Coordinates of C-alpha atoms in Angstrom, one line a residue:
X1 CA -17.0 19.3 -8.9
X2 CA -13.7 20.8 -9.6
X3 CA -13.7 23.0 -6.3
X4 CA -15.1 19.6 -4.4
X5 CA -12.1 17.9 -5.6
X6 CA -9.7 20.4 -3.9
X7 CA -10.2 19.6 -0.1
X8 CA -9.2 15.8 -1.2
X9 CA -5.8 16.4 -2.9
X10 CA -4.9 18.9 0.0
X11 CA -6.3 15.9 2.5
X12 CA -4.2 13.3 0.7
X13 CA -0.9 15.4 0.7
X14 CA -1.3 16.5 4.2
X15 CA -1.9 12.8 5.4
X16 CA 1.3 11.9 3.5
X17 CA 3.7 14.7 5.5
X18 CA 1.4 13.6 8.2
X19 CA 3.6 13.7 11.7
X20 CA 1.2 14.3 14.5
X21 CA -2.6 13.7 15.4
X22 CA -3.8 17.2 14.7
X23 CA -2.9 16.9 11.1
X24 CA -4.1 13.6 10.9
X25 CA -7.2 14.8 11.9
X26 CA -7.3 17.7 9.2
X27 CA -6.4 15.6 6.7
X28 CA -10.0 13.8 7.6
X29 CA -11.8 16.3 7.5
X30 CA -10.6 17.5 4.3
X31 CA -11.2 14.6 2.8
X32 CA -14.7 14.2 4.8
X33 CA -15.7 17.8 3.1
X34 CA -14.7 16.5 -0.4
X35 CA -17.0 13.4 0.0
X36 CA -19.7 15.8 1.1
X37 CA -19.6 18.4 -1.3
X38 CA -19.1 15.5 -4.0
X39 CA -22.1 13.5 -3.6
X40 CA -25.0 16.3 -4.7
X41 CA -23.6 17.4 -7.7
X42 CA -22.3 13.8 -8.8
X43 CA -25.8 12.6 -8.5
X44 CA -27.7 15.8 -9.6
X45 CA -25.7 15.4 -12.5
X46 CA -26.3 11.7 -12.8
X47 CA -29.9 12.1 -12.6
X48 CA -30.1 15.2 -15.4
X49 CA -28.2 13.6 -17.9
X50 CA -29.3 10.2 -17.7
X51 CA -33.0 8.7 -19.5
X52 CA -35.1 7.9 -16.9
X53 CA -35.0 4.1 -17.5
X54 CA -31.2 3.7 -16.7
X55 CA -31.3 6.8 -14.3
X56 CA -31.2 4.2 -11.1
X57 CA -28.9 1.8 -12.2
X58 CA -26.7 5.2 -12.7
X59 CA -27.4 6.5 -9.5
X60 CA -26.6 3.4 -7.7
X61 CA -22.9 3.7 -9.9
X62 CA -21.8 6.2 -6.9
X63 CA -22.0 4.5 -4.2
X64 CA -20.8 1.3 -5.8
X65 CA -17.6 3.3 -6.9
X66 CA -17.2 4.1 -3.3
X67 CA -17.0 0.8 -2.3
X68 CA -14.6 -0.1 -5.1
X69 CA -12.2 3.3 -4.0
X70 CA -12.2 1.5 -0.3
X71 CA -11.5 -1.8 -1.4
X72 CA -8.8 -0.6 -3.8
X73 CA -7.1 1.5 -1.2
X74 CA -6.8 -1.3 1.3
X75 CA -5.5 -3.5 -1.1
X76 CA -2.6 -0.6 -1.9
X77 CA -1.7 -1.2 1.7
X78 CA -1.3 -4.6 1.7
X79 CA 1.4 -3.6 -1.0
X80 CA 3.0 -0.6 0.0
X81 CA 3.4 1.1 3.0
X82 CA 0.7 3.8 4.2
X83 CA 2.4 7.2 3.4
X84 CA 3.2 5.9 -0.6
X85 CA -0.8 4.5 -0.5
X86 CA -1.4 8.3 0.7
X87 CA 0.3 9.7 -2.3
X88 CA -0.9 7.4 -5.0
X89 CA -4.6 8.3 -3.9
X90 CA -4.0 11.8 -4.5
X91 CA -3.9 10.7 -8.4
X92 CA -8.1 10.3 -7.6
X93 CA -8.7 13.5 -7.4
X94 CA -7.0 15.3 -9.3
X95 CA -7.7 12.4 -12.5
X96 CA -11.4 13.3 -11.7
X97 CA -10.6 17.1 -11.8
X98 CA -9.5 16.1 -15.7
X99 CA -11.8 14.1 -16.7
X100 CA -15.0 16.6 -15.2
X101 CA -13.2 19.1 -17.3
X102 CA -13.8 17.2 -20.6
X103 CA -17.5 16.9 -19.5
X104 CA -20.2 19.5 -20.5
X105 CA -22.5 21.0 -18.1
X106 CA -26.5 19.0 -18.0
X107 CA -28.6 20.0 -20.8
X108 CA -31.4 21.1 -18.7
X109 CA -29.0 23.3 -15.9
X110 CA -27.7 24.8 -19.9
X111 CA -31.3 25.6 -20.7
X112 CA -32.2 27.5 -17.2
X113 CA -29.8 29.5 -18.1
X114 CA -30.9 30.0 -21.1
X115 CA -28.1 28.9 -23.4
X116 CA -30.5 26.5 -25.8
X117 CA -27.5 26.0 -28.2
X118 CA -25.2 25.0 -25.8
X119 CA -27.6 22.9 -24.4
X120 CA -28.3 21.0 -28.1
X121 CA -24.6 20.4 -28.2
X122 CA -24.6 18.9 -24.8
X123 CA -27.7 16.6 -25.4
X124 CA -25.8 15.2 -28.5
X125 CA -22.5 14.8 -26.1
X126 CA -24.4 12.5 -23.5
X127 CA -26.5 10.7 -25.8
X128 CA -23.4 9.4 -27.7
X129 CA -22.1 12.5 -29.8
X130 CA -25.4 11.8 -31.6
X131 CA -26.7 13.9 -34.8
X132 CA -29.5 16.9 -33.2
X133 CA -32.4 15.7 -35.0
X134 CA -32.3 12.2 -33.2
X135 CA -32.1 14.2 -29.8
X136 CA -34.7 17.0 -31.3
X137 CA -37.7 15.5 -29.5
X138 CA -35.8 15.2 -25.9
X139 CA -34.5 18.8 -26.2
X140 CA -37.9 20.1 -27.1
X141 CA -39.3 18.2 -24.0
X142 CA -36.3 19.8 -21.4
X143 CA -37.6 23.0 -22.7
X144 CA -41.0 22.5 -21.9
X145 CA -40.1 21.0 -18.6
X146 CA -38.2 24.1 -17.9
X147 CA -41.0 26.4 -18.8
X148 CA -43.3 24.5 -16.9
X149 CA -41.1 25.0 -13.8
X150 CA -40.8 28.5 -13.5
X151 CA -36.8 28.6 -14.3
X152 CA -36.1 31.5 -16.1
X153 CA -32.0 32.5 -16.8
X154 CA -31.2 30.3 -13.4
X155 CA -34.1 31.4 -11.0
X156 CA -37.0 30.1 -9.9
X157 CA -39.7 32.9 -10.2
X158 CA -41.2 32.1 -6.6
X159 CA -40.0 34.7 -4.2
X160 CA -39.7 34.4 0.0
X161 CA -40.0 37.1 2.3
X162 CA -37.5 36.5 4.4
X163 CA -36.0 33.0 5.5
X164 CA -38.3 32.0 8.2
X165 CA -40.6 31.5 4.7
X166 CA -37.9 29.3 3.7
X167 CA -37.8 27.4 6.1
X168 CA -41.4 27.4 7.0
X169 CA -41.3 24.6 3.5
X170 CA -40.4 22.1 5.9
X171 CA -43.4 21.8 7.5
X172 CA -45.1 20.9 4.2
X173 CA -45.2 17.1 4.5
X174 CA -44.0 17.1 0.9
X175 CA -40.5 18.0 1.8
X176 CA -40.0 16.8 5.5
X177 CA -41.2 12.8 4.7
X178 CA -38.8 12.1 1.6
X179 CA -36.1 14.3 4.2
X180 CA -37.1 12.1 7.2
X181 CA -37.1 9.3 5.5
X182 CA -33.9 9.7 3.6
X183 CA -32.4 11.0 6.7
X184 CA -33.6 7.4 8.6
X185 CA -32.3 5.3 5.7
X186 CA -28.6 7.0 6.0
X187 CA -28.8 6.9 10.2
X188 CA -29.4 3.3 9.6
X189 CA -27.2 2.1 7.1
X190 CA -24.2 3.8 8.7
X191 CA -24.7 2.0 12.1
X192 CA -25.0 -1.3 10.7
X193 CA -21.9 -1.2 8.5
X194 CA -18.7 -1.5 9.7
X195 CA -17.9 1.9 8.7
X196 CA -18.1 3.3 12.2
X197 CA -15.8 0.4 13.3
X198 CA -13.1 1.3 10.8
X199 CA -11.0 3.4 13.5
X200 CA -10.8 0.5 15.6
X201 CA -9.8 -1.8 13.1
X202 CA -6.1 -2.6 14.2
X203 CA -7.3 -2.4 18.2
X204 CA -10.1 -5.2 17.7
X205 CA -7.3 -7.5 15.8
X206 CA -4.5 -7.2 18.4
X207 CA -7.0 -8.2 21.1
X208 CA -8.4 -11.5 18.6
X209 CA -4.6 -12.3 18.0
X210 CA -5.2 -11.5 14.4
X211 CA -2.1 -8.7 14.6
X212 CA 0.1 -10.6 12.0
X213 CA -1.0 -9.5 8.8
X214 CA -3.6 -7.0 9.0
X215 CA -3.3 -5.9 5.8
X216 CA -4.1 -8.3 4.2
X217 CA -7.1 -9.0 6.5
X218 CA -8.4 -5.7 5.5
X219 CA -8.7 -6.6 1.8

């Protein structure tokens, strides 16, 4: 998460010295790579920490605080101009850099690796800095889970050949439905938002005469 975090600072800085379309380019695709390698580990780690019966309301948290970043950002613009909106967002990153720092690794990526106590401590830390014995009967149960899968000091005791045996897992309709689907569901939700509209934005309001205050018709 730390390392993810780097491509959006440098993004953010390079948009604010920003002077031609190249850069404005690389700065979106920095920040573009950030989001990307963000997402996984924010909600792999969302969904190890977090009981099962609060583990979707959780998982939905993400994309709701992506929503809240967008909406936040537009309303800086109506405020201030774009190159000072550029340089305030850089305080994102790098505040989540901070905070991820203060955070332990998941108790059950702790156990794989086999570092039990580490893992206890951890437990107690996302539970609520909570005595051991009331998380005793959780952490005996991510132990037996990680028995159970084969996870041994970080690896998966299940060996491939070579990687056409890798790959050859995505014919097993256990993998490629919950892929296709997931894969339909994000095709789908993409084209019907007005996310793909957002470079044309300021083009589609000059030609509807809305060119006055755009700013503030973003928000």
């Amino acid at each position: 998460m730390i390392v993810a975090n780097i491509p959006s600072i440098l993004g953010w800085i390079m948009l604010y010295y920003t002077h031609s379309v190249a850069s404005l380019y690389a700065s979106t695709v920095l920040m573009g790579l950030s989001i990307g390698f963000s997402e996984a580990p924010i909600l792999s780690y969302v969904g190890e920490i977090t009981e099962p019966r609060l583990r979707g309301m959780m998982a939905s948290l993400a994309s709701t605080a992506g929503m809240l970043g967008m909406f936040l950002i537009y309303l800086l613009g109506y405020f201030f101009e774009w190159r000072i909106v550029a340089l305030l967002s850089t305080l994102c990153p790098i505040t989540c850099i901070c905070l991820v720092m203060l955070i332990p690794e998941s108790p059950i990526w702790l156990i794989a690796k086999g570092k039990n106590e580490k893992a206890k401590k951890a437990l107690c830390w996302v539970r609520g800095w909570v005595n051991p014995e009331i998380v005793k009967t959780e952490y005996l149960e991510l132990i037996r889970y990680n028995e159970l899968s084969g996870t041994r000091n970080g690896k998966v005791n299940i060996e491939y050949d070579s990687l056409s045996s890798k790959l050859s897992q995505l014919k097993d309709p256990s993998v490629y439905r919950p892929l296709g689907l997931v894969m339909i569901v994000f095709f789908i939700s993409y084209i019907i938002c007005l996310l793909p509209c957002k470079p044309y934005f300021s083009q589609i309001m000059n030609q509807v005469d809305l060119s006055n205050d755009q700013s503030l018709l973003l928000v």
